[in-house]
Amino acid sequence: MNEALEILKQYWGYNCFRGVQEDIIKSILDGKDTLGLMPTGGGKSITFQVPAMMMQGTCVVITPLVALMKDQVINLKRRGIKAAAVHSGLNREEIITVLENAIFGAVKILYISPERLTSELFRKKLSHITVSFITVDEAHCISQWGYDFRPAYLKIADIRALLPNKPILALTATATPLVVKDIQQKLLFRQEKVFKMSFERKNLAYCIRHVHDKYGEMTHILQCTKGCSIVYVRSRMRAKEIAQILNEQGIKATYYHAGLEDSEKDKRQKQWLNDEYRVMVATNAFGMGIDKPDVRTVIHVDCPDCIENYFQEAGRGGRDGLPSYAILLYNSSDDTKLIKRIQDNFPEKSYIRKVYEDLACFYQVAVGSGYNETHEFDMGKFCVFFHHFPIQLTSALHILTRAGYIEYIEEGMCNDRVQFLLTRDQLYMLNETSAQEEKVFVALLRCYSGLFSDYVDIELSLLSESTGLTRQQIYLTLQVLDKKRILHYIPAKNIPYIRYTQNREESEHITIGKEVYDDRKKAYSERIKDIIRYANNTTTCRSRLLLYYFGESKTKSCGICDTCRTIKKKQIREAKEAITALLKDKGQIPIQSLNQIRMPSDIVDKALQMMMEEGTLYQKDNCITQ
């Protein structure tokens, strides 16, 4: 492993591996299928990036997180590592370029989304790529029993047939024992091989605050603590609203959710990372791949629907090892809201069939036709036309996807597109354009062809490199050129898509199987019950409860969660009463007499210390007296 340590030092500046990193790397180098369970912030990426640098060929990394792909590629390139990604933000030509670079050995680490695995283009190119091994990030997504199951992950096993004898590395930060077993079965592990770090976080105090006024309590906590924070909420509207409330209270905050433009997301994320804002108020769209070590508090205003999500989000606090707090604000209405999510996520089967029928009407797809047709999906328009509510509708679309009738793509990326409205000769005759505008359209002509005959997908970052202007300057200049009727500019946007994966059926023939609906509804209901039990627990250490959920039974009480502190206060109070009782008749007793109090010695010592500080008893010549 000397070579692995040298690579770790050369590219990442670390002198040694952490936890099970070295064991995982050795297992992959030995060609063994391997599952790594590592908590949030445990350094998962090192376990595939280091062996990728040591082995011949390209490491293919499958991950569902486009933003994480982009960030990792940028970070790896900064370290001098050849990395690339294939995702929905690229056009066909760009995808072909990336894959051909991999074929010619110019890519050491190739990130792809699981949806790409079914692409004929990708499969064809993959057969010519020298693959070192496959990495499956967020591996819990392949398990029917996991909290974030994604049907596209089931196609990973098919890829193994194209790459015989290539080891597979599966990584996840949250998996119960049942999910651990299921991951290995679904990925066709040749033999079971699991390396697991303890999920224990000794510096992170888990706390539940049962309060009626959540906003007031949140503000109070942030005013009484120092350091940066994340506040998690469930809706985009609440994220914006709470950020505004905090700013009005003098706490500098910004907000983040999936509906923001990519440039705005990047901007706010960087501002928070650079401490320009103390608090990030966010939906669960924020946090994956964010490695900010000094987050002192993570506050959940809304309760997540499973322990896995809560544990992962709470775990973004205190990665530097210093004392930190994960605080869940809870009240009686949360129980009701959580139970309601079961119905929201699993609407009646008759409703799901109705959604399928309405889709066919919306797109005018006849029975027996439609296979492989793809349609843009305007959810707002669809909801108004057919009287649906977005939450239940989205759930129905996901269930129809799992059942194999459609594919619902929530964030299909439409690239920036440009077409010139003037001819080339007219363009060169212009004399009322600024120097910046000329820079942009000259760069367009140099970088792209076909601009005068049709719309062409463009990349603002490429134009930025060519002109020396920022992406924002490019964007604003294109808007100006559009208004001047020199060109037509269509900015990039995320558009959901519906793709028919088989010909349309009569709605009464739609089969929503037990494994697609009933089993998953039961598992989801159990997860809801688990998080409700956790939130309402008042007798057991919260850290122990969380660790037990993930299969760790030999644990000790943390001593710092709200339950442990409450228990300790009660024990100290009882120890004080016991000391007072011993002194009641005698007035003075040797300190050794305290040994007869049947309580932990540290509790008795703490009670004694507090009583002396309070002046209720005194110590003299190894005796205590009132």
XYZ file of C-alpha atoms in Angstrom:
626
model
C 0.000 0.000 0.000
C 3.025 2.290 -0.189
C 2.024 3.425 -3.679
C -1.498 4.256 -2.448
C -0.059 6.378 0.360
C 2.227 8.174 -2.088
C -0.741 8.996 -4.347
C -2.781 10.143 -1.339
C 0.052 12.459 -0.295
C 0.791 13.701 -3.824
C -2.759 14.582 -4.875
C -4.603 15.190 -1.603
C -1.853 16.134 0.829
C -2.796 13.544 3.484
C -0.198 11.373 5.220
C -2.484 8.477 6.130
C -5.863 6.936 5.416
C -8.853 7.202 7.758
C -11.091 4.466 9.113
C -11.678 1.686 6.590
C -10.377 3.622 3.557
C -7.217 1.527 3.291
C -9.125 -1.774 3.665
C -11.542 -0.802 0.880
C -8.734 0.283 -1.455
C -6.796 -2.951 -0.879
C -9.924 -5.012 -1.542
C -10.539 -3.268 -4.882
C -6.884 -3.603 -5.876
C -7.258 -7.343 -5.173
C -10.152 -7.431 -7.645
C -12.881 -8.135 -5.071
C -16.424 -6.794 -5.124
C -16.616 -4.466 -2.125
C -19.236 -2.552 -0.172
C -18.069 0.408 1.904
C -20.290 1.879 4.621
C -18.932 5.247 5.635
C -20.753 8.061 7.441
C -21.248 11.501 5.909
C -17.837 13.187 5.830
C -16.028 9.841 6.142
C -14.043 10.291 2.912
C -15.866 7.946 0.523
C -14.452 9.522 -2.639
C -10.859 8.712 -1.636
C -11.691 4.988 -1.700
C -12.241 4.992 -5.477
C -10.129 7.952 -6.563
C -6.864 6.553 -5.163
C -7.162 3.053 -6.722
C -8.356 4.668 -9.970
C -4.987 6.442 -10.148
C -3.137 3.182 -9.457
C -4.922 0.919 -11.959
C -4.799 0.773 -15.736
C -7.832 2.201 -17.527
C -10.858 4.260 -16.498
C -12.866 4.021 -13.290
C -16.572 4.401 -14.123
C -18.436 6.114 -11.264
C -22.228 5.852 -11.241
C -23.924 8.575 -9.199
C -27.391 10.174 -9.348
C -26.157 13.611 -8.288
C -25.361 15.836 -11.284
C -24.192 18.731 -9.087
C -21.830 16.393 -7.231
C -20.479 15.064 -10.540
C -19.634 18.568 -11.711
C -18.004 19.551 -8.401
C -15.906 16.383 -8.228
C -14.730 16.739 -11.832
C -13.683 20.355 -11.190
C -11.871 19.416 -7.952
C -10.093 16.444 -9.550
C -8.939 18.531 -12.517
C -7.536 21.118 -10.105
C -5.461 18.324 -8.574
C -4.170 17.331 -11.998
C -6.360 14.220 -12.325
C -8.039 13.515 -15.667
C -11.769 13.375 -14.933
C -14.965 13.885 -16.912
C -18.723 13.466 -16.557
C -21.622 12.479 -18.790
C -24.902 14.014 -17.631
C -28.130 15.590 -18.886
C -26.485 19.002 -19.244
C -24.405 17.816 -22.243
C -25.544 17.558 -25.840
C -24.894 14.491 -27.982
C -21.680 15.831 -29.512
C -20.247 16.664 -26.084
C -21.150 13.207 -24.762
C -19.446 11.539 -27.727
C -16.319 13.654 -27.152
C -16.136 12.654 -23.469
C -16.632 8.954 -24.224
C -14.071 8.944 -27.059
C -11.563 10.656 -24.770
C -12.132 7.779 -22.338
C -11.600 5.255 -25.139
C -8.236 6.842 -25.951
C -7.170 6.799 -22.286
C -7.565 10.524 -21.593
C -9.989 9.991 -18.671
C -9.019 8.255 -15.420
C -12.352 8.799 -13.643
C -15.607 8.967 -15.617
C -18.806 9.994 -13.812
C -22.157 8.978 -15.285
C -25.779 9.039 -14.127
C -27.557 5.681 -13.779
C -30.036 6.682 -16.513
C -27.154 6.675 -19.023
C -26.640 2.934 -18.547
C -29.550 2.145 -20.892
C -28.286 4.471 -23.634
C -27.290 2.583 -26.782
C -24.578 5.184 -27.428
C -23.063 4.699 -23.973
C -23.137 0.898 -24.160
C -21.518 0.921 -27.580
C -18.712 3.244 -26.456
C -18.278 1.413 -23.134
C -17.307 -1.773 -24.954
C -14.230 0.082 -26.281
C -13.213 1.697 -22.965
C -10.578 -0.021 -20.831
C -12.413 -0.062 -17.496
C -10.442 -0.571 -14.285
C -13.463 -1.016 -11.997
C -17.007 0.268 -11.429
C -17.968 2.476 -8.503
C -21.589 2.824 -7.419
C -22.073 5.884 -5.217
C -25.239 6.253 -3.117
C -25.548 2.467 -3.434
C -28.618 2.324 -1.175
C -30.574 3.602 -4.210
C -30.458 0.083 -5.689
C -32.295 -1.486 -2.772
C -36.081 -1.894 -2.786
C -35.818 -1.598 1.013
C -33.764 1.598 0.932
C -35.240 5.031 1.562
C -34.305 6.411 -1.861
C -34.853 3.556 -4.334
C -34.243 4.453 -8.001
C -35.244 1.989 -10.736
C -32.374 3.101 -13.018
C -29.931 1.599 -10.499
C -31.227 -1.897 -11.313
C -29.574 -1.583 -14.741
C -26.107 -1.571 -13.141
C -26.139 -5.358 -12.909
C -26.645 -5.500 -16.709
C -23.453 -3.493 -17.196
C -21.533 -6.156 -15.289
C -22.287 -8.582 -18.117
C -20.508 -6.204 -20.526
C -17.519 -5.950 -18.173
C -16.868 -9.481 -16.894
C -14.335 -9.871 -14.074
C -14.258 -6.138 -13.331
C -14.684 -5.502 -9.586
C -17.441 -3.279 -8.318
C -17.183 -0.863 -5.403
C -20.472 0.146 -3.787
C -20.502 3.085 -1.374
C -23.161 4.546 0.878
C -23.396 6.639 4.037
C -26.697 5.198 5.261
C -27.817 1.566 5.122
C -29.610 -0.734 7.529
C -28.487 -4.401 7.760
C -31.341 -5.422 5.409
C -30.255 -2.846 2.813
C -26.594 -3.913 3.128
C -27.538 -7.458 2.137
C -29.852 -6.302 -0.644
C -27.194 -4.035 -2.204
C -24.801 -6.964 -2.586
C -27.484 -9.194 -4.086
C -28.711 -6.578 -6.554
C -25.145 -5.803 -7.709
C -24.405 -9.521 -8.144
C -21.448 -9.579 -5.736
C -19.337 -12.676 -6.332
C -18.811 -12.918 -2.576
C -19.926 -10.772 0.343
C -17.337 -8.181 1.317
C -18.351 -5.331 3.598
C -16.173 -2.748 5.338
C -17.950 -0.533 7.791
C -16.933 2.484 9.800
C -18.831 3.153 12.978
C -21.450 5.822 12.450
C -20.782 7.184 15.929
C -20.118 10.930 16.097
C -18.723 11.614 19.561
C -18.633 15.391 19.089
C -22.162 15.737 17.702
C -24.964 16.198 20.242
C -28.359 15.090 18.934
C -31.197 17.096 20.514
C -34.979 17.273 20.179
C -36.715 20.485 21.215
C -40.467 20.040 21.692
C -41.723 23.564 21.007
C -44.847 25.267 19.693
C -43.048 28.263 18.133
C -40.398 26.689 15.914
C -39.282 29.942 14.284
C -38.819 31.621 17.670
C -36.835 28.659 19.019
C -34.682 28.500 15.886
C -33.850 32.213 16.181
C -33.110 31.817 19.911
C -30.716 28.920 19.255
C -28.821 30.821 16.558
C -28.587 33.940 18.734
C -27.190 31.877 21.631
C -24.629 29.932 19.600
C -21.675 30.860 17.441
C -20.416 29.540 14.128
C -22.071 28.695 10.846
C -25.276 26.700 10.548
C -27.612 24.849 8.218
C -31.366 25.099 8.737
C -33.318 22.378 6.914
C -36.942 22.830 5.800
C -39.226 20.870 3.461
C -40.507 23.576 1.113
C -38.890 26.164 -1.128
C -41.256 28.842 0.160
C -40.261 28.189 3.794
C -36.570 28.347 2.877
C -36.975 31.870 1.489
C -39.313 32.945 4.294
C -37.035 31.740 7.118
C -33.925 33.313 5.556
C -35.798 36.625 5.506
C -36.844 36.228 9.170
C -33.262 35.528 10.238
C -31.903 38.523 8.333
C -34.502 40.732 10.029
C -33.178 39.439 13.374
C -29.619 40.396 12.424
C -28.520 36.845 11.560
C -27.013 36.864 8.081
C -28.681 34.085 6.090
C -29.318 32.974 2.527
C -31.437 30.152 1.108
C -31.023 27.269 -1.330
C -33.415 24.923 -3.143
C -33.649 22.950 -6.385
C -35.708 25.649 -8.113
C -32.859 28.173 -8.234
C -30.822 28.692 -11.397
C -27.562 26.717 -11.377
C -25.512 29.913 -11.383
C -27.459 31.203 -8.380
C -27.014 27.895 -6.540
C -23.264 28.009 -7.140
C -23.100 31.628 -6.013
C -24.981 31.075 -2.739
C -23.112 27.883 -1.981
C -19.754 29.632 -2.405
C -20.883 32.612 -0.315
C -21.835 30.283 2.537
C -18.644 28.234 2.200
C -16.631 31.461 2.344
C -18.555 32.617 5.466
C -20.186 35.562 3.697
C -23.409 34.157 5.144
C -23.548 32.499 8.535
C -26.715 30.440 7.933
C -27.851 28.425 4.925
C -31.605 27.762 4.980
C -32.237 24.901 2.602
C -34.353 22.020 1.402
C -32.778 18.582 1.155
C -31.401 19.645 -2.254
C -28.486 21.183 -0.352
C -25.582 19.430 1.296
C -24.565 16.453 -0.825
C -20.873 16.772 -1.578
C -20.530 19.910 0.571
C -17.507 19.438 2.798
C -17.578 22.416 5.162
C -15.933 21.203 8.371
C -16.953 23.968 10.795
C -20.763 23.690 10.792
C -21.615 24.136 14.465
C -25.390 23.630 14.318
C -27.737 21.766 11.992
C -31.355 22.663 12.757
C -34.327 20.788 11.312
C -37.425 22.987 11.381
C -39.352 20.244 9.552
C -38.894 16.580 10.425
C -37.494 14.340 7.640
C -39.558 11.285 6.736
C -36.913 8.727 7.686
C -33.977 8.274 10.027
C -31.599 7.819 7.066
C -32.297 11.334 5.753
C -32.143 12.861 9.213
C -28.878 11.125 10.068
C -27.234 12.158 6.807
C -28.311 15.799 7.066
C -27.521 16.067 10.785
C -24.113 14.530 10.059
C -23.049 17.630 8.142
C -22.380 19.273 11.480
C -19.026 19.134 13.245
C -16.883 17.400 10.655
C -13.846 19.132 12.178
C -14.329 17.089 15.347
C -15.267 20.072 17.532
C -18.481 20.168 19.626
C -21.541 20.627 17.418
C -25.319 20.258 17.663
C -27.968 18.561 15.536
C -31.313 19.958 16.706
C -34.728 18.755 15.569
C -37.610 21.135 16.367
C -40.714 19.056 16.955
C -44.298 19.365 18.143
C -47.497 17.326 18.196
C -48.546 18.412 14.698
C -45.431 16.739 13.249
C -46.811 13.283 14.080
C -49.889 14.049 11.966
C -47.856 15.527 9.113
C -45.547 12.500 8.992
C -48.446 10.033 8.904
C -50.037 12.063 6.081
C -46.881 11.617 3.993
C -47.662 7.900 3.696
C -50.816 8.714 1.729
C -49.027 11.451 -0.220
C -46.252 9.071 -1.274
C -48.561 6.127 -1.925
C -51.872 7.409 -3.302
C -54.615 4.879 -4.075
C -53.973 2.584 -7.047
C -57.140 3.892 -8.727
C -55.640 7.400 -8.588
C -52.384 6.169 -10.154
C -54.328 4.582 -13.030
C -56.227 7.858 -13.457
C -52.923 9.753 -13.776
C -51.765 7.271 -16.448
C -55.001 7.804 -18.376
C -54.748 11.591 -18.056
C -51.180 11.521 -19.411
C -52.384 9.693 -22.516
C -55.128 12.274 -22.981
C -52.658 15.134 -22.384
C -50.264 13.880 -25.083
C -52.925 12.308 -27.346
C -51.341 8.847 -27.131
C -53.620 6.089 -28.439
C -53.845 2.602 -26.931
C -51.145 0.370 -28.445
C -48.872 3.273 -29.422
C -46.390 5.678 -27.825
C -43.438 3.375 -27.151
C -40.232 5.385 -26.596
C -41.990 8.708 -27.212
C -40.638 11.532 -25.032
C -42.708 14.572 -24.058
C -41.945 17.736 -22.132
C -44.000 17.743 -18.948
C -45.567 21.009 -17.770
C -46.727 19.961 -14.306
C -48.524 23.228 -13.574
C -50.580 23.050 -16.744
C -51.292 19.338 -16.227
C -52.463 19.894 -12.634
C -54.840 22.694 -13.628
C -56.248 20.818 -16.630
C -56.889 17.526 -14.797
C -57.362 18.847 -11.227
C -54.362 17.118 -9.645
C -52.227 18.163 -6.683
C -48.437 18.207 -7.319
C -47.379 16.040 -4.349
C -49.697 13.104 -5.065
C -49.154 13.493 -8.816
C -45.370 13.283 -8.446
C -45.723 10.147 -6.299
C -48.016 8.541 -8.890
C -45.506 9.288 -11.670
C -42.702 7.680 -9.647
C -44.815 4.575 -9.017
C -45.689 4.310 -12.731
C -41.950 4.580 -13.430
C -41.150 1.739 -11.014
C -43.938 -0.312 -12.567
C -42.254 0.087 -15.972
C -44.942 1.993 -17.882
C -43.244 5.379 -18.149
C -40.029 7.102 -17.189
C -40.486 10.350 -15.297
C -37.372 12.508 -15.601
C -37.717 15.359 -13.125
C -34.727 17.432 -14.209
C -34.056 17.035 -17.902
C -31.655 19.803 -18.811
C -32.337 22.014 -21.819
C -29.062 23.740 -22.791
C -28.534 27.395 -23.699
C -29.372 27.733 -27.412
C -28.613 30.421 -29.985
C -29.532 31.133 -33.609
C -28.378 34.215 -35.554
C -31.209 36.225 -37.105
C -28.861 38.210 -39.389
C -26.815 36.801 -42.246
C -23.045 36.631 -41.930
C -22.652 39.664 -44.231
C -25.189 41.687 -42.238
C -23.379 40.760 -39.055
C -20.083 42.148 -40.279
C -21.774 45.410 -41.379
C -22.974 46.189 -37.835
C -21.450 49.382 -36.421
C -23.529 50.004 -33.285
C -22.355 47.130 -31.104
C -20.148 47.432 -28.029
C -16.744 45.822 -27.716
C -18.204 43.255 -25.292
C -21.007 42.351 -27.705
C -18.507 41.910 -30.537
C -16.376 39.648 -28.349
C -19.366 37.403 -27.714
C -20.601 36.977 -31.270
C -17.037 36.529 -32.604
C -16.514 33.792 -29.988
C -19.805 32.184 -31.027
C -18.686 32.066 -34.677
C -15.294 30.605 -33.721
C -16.661 27.940 -31.355
C -19.810 26.797 -33.164
C -21.045 26.120 -36.690
C -24.559 26.127 -38.142
C -25.639 29.204 -36.170
C -27.247 30.877 -39.207
C -29.464 27.934 -40.206
C -30.721 26.504 -36.901
C -30.562 26.683 -33.114
C -27.251 25.431 -31.707
C -26.570 24.306 -28.130
C -23.861 26.471 -26.575
C -21.874 26.370 -23.346
C -21.438 29.653 -21.459
C -18.264 28.410 -19.747
C -16.614 27.808 -23.153
C -17.537 31.320 -24.308
C -16.227 32.648 -21.001
C -12.841 31.000 -21.584
C -12.749 32.312 -25.154
C -13.654 35.939 -24.315
C -12.281 36.433 -20.792
C -15.760 37.530 -19.668
C -17.637 35.957 -16.760
C -20.582 33.600 -17.327
C -22.909 36.310 -16.001
C -21.491 38.864 -18.460
C -21.947 36.380 -21.321
C -25.542 35.720 -20.246
C -26.414 39.442 -20.034
C -24.720 40.192 -23.375
C -26.691 37.433 -25.111
C -29.863 38.951 -23.668
C -28.910 42.340 -25.137
C -28.107 40.821 -28.555
C -31.475 39.064 -28.448
C -33.287 42.381 -27.795
C -31.377 43.977 -30.684
C -32.657 41.154 -32.946
C -29.116 40.177 -33.867
C -29.714 36.647 -32.586
C -32.316 34.660 -30.714
C -31.149 33.375 -27.331
C -32.977 30.673 -25.354
C -31.495 30.359 -21.850
C -30.942 26.933 -20.306
C -33.653 25.543 -18.061
C -34.651 22.334 -16.342
C -37.631 20.698 -18.031
C -39.265 17.541 -16.675
C -39.910 14.808 -19.250
C -42.241 11.857 -19.590
C -41.029 8.944 -21.721
C -43.239 5.971 -22.550
C -41.200 2.821 -21.882
C -43.873 0.637 -23.493
C -46.945 1.150 -25.636
C -49.916 2.694 -23.898
C -52.215 0.233 -22.132
C -55.859 0.547 -21.199
C -55.840 1.997 -17.687
C -57.769 -0.992 -16.252
C -54.946 -3.266 -17.445
C -52.298 -1.323 -15.522
C -50.690 -3.666 -12.975
C -49.121 -2.095 -9.910
C -47.376 -5.073 -8.346
C -46.858 -5.939 -4.701
C -43.115 -5.225 -4.853
C -43.746 -1.855 -6.541
C -46.490 -0.617 -4.227
C -47.560 -2.748 -1.243
C -44.101 -3.810 -0.028
C -42.671 -0.333 -0.460
C -45.641 1.302 1.248
C -45.193 -1.015 4.215
C -41.443 -0.272 4.389
C -42.074 3.482 4.114
C -44.711 3.306 6.858
C -42.206 1.574 9.133
C -39.637 4.302 8.472
C -42.220 6.961 9.366
C -42.960 5.130 12.622
C -39.218 4.864 13.368
C -38.641 8.618 13.025
C -41.743 9.370 15.142
C -40.495 7.001 17.865
C -37.061 8.629 17.724
C -38.495 12.142 18.027
C -40.736 11.219 20.974
C -38.142 9.169 22.879
C -37.281 10.525 26.328
C -35.489 7.585 27.966
C -32.703 6.322 25.671
C -29.522 7.993 24.421
C -30.249 9.408 20.964
C -26.871 8.395 19.588
C -27.470 4.792 20.715
C -30.915 4.785 19.052
C -29.463 5.989 15.753
C -26.550 3.558 15.840
C -28.830 0.645 16.707
C -31.003 1.522 13.690
C -27.951 1.052 11.475
C -26.998 -2.253 13.050
C -24.536 -1.157 15.747
C -25.596 -2.794 19.017
C -22.462 -2.562 21.173
C -22.581 1.152 21.930
C -22.357 3.392 24.964
C -24.485 6.378 25.860
C -23.023 9.561 24.382
C -23.548 11.705 27.484
C -24.156 14.842 25.392
C -27.565 14.405 23.741
C -30.644 15.973 25.341
C -31.821 12.608 26.724
C -28.447 11.835 28.312
C -28.280 15.318 29.825
C -31.805 14.984 31.238
C -30.987 11.579 32.728
C -27.728 12.916 34.167
C -29.532 15.883 35.806
C -32.020 13.483 37.381
C -29.202 11.249 38.660
C -27.316 14.215 40.113
C -30.482 15.403 41.843
C -30.974 11.929 43.311
C -27.295 11.798 44.387
C -27.699 15.147 46.162
C -30.715 13.777 48.008
C -28.745 10.650 49.005
C -25.829 12.738 50.350
C -28.242 14.953 52.295
C -29.889 11.834 53.780
C -26.521 10.492 54.979
C -25.738 13.817 56.680
C -29.194 14.244 58.204
C -28.582 12.348 61.435
C -24.805 12.627 61.833
C -24.108 16.162 60.646
C -20.634 15.093 59.506
C -19.422 11.987 57.636
C -16.128 10.761 56.107
C -15.952 11.169 52.323
C -15.488 7.383 52.080
C -19.080 6.999 53.321
C -20.281 8.202 49.965
C -19.213 4.833 48.490
C -22.372 3.295 49.977
C -24.523 5.389 47.609
C -25.471 2.958 44.839
C -24.942 5.295 41.917
C -22.088 5.816 39.395
C -19.097 7.396 41.160
C -18.816 10.219 38.611
C -22.442 11.215 39.313
C -21.820 11.237 43.094
C -18.611 13.252 42.612
C -20.448 15.766 40.424
C -23.259 16.090 43.001
C -20.703 16.630 45.781
C -18.880 19.277 43.757
C -22.121 21.128 42.974
C -23.245 21.092 46.610
C -19.921 22.568 47.734
C -20.118 25.249 45.017
C -23.664 26.053 46.144
C -22.477 26.311 49.777
C -24.858 23.649 51.094
C -21.999 21.518 52.461
C -18.280 21.805 53.191
C -15.215 19.582 53.193
C -12.651 19.476 56.023
C -10.038 16.819 56.915
C -11.517 14.212 54.520
C -14.964 14.768 56.001
C -18.012 16.574 54.717
C -20.424 18.564 56.824
C -23.454 20.770 56.321
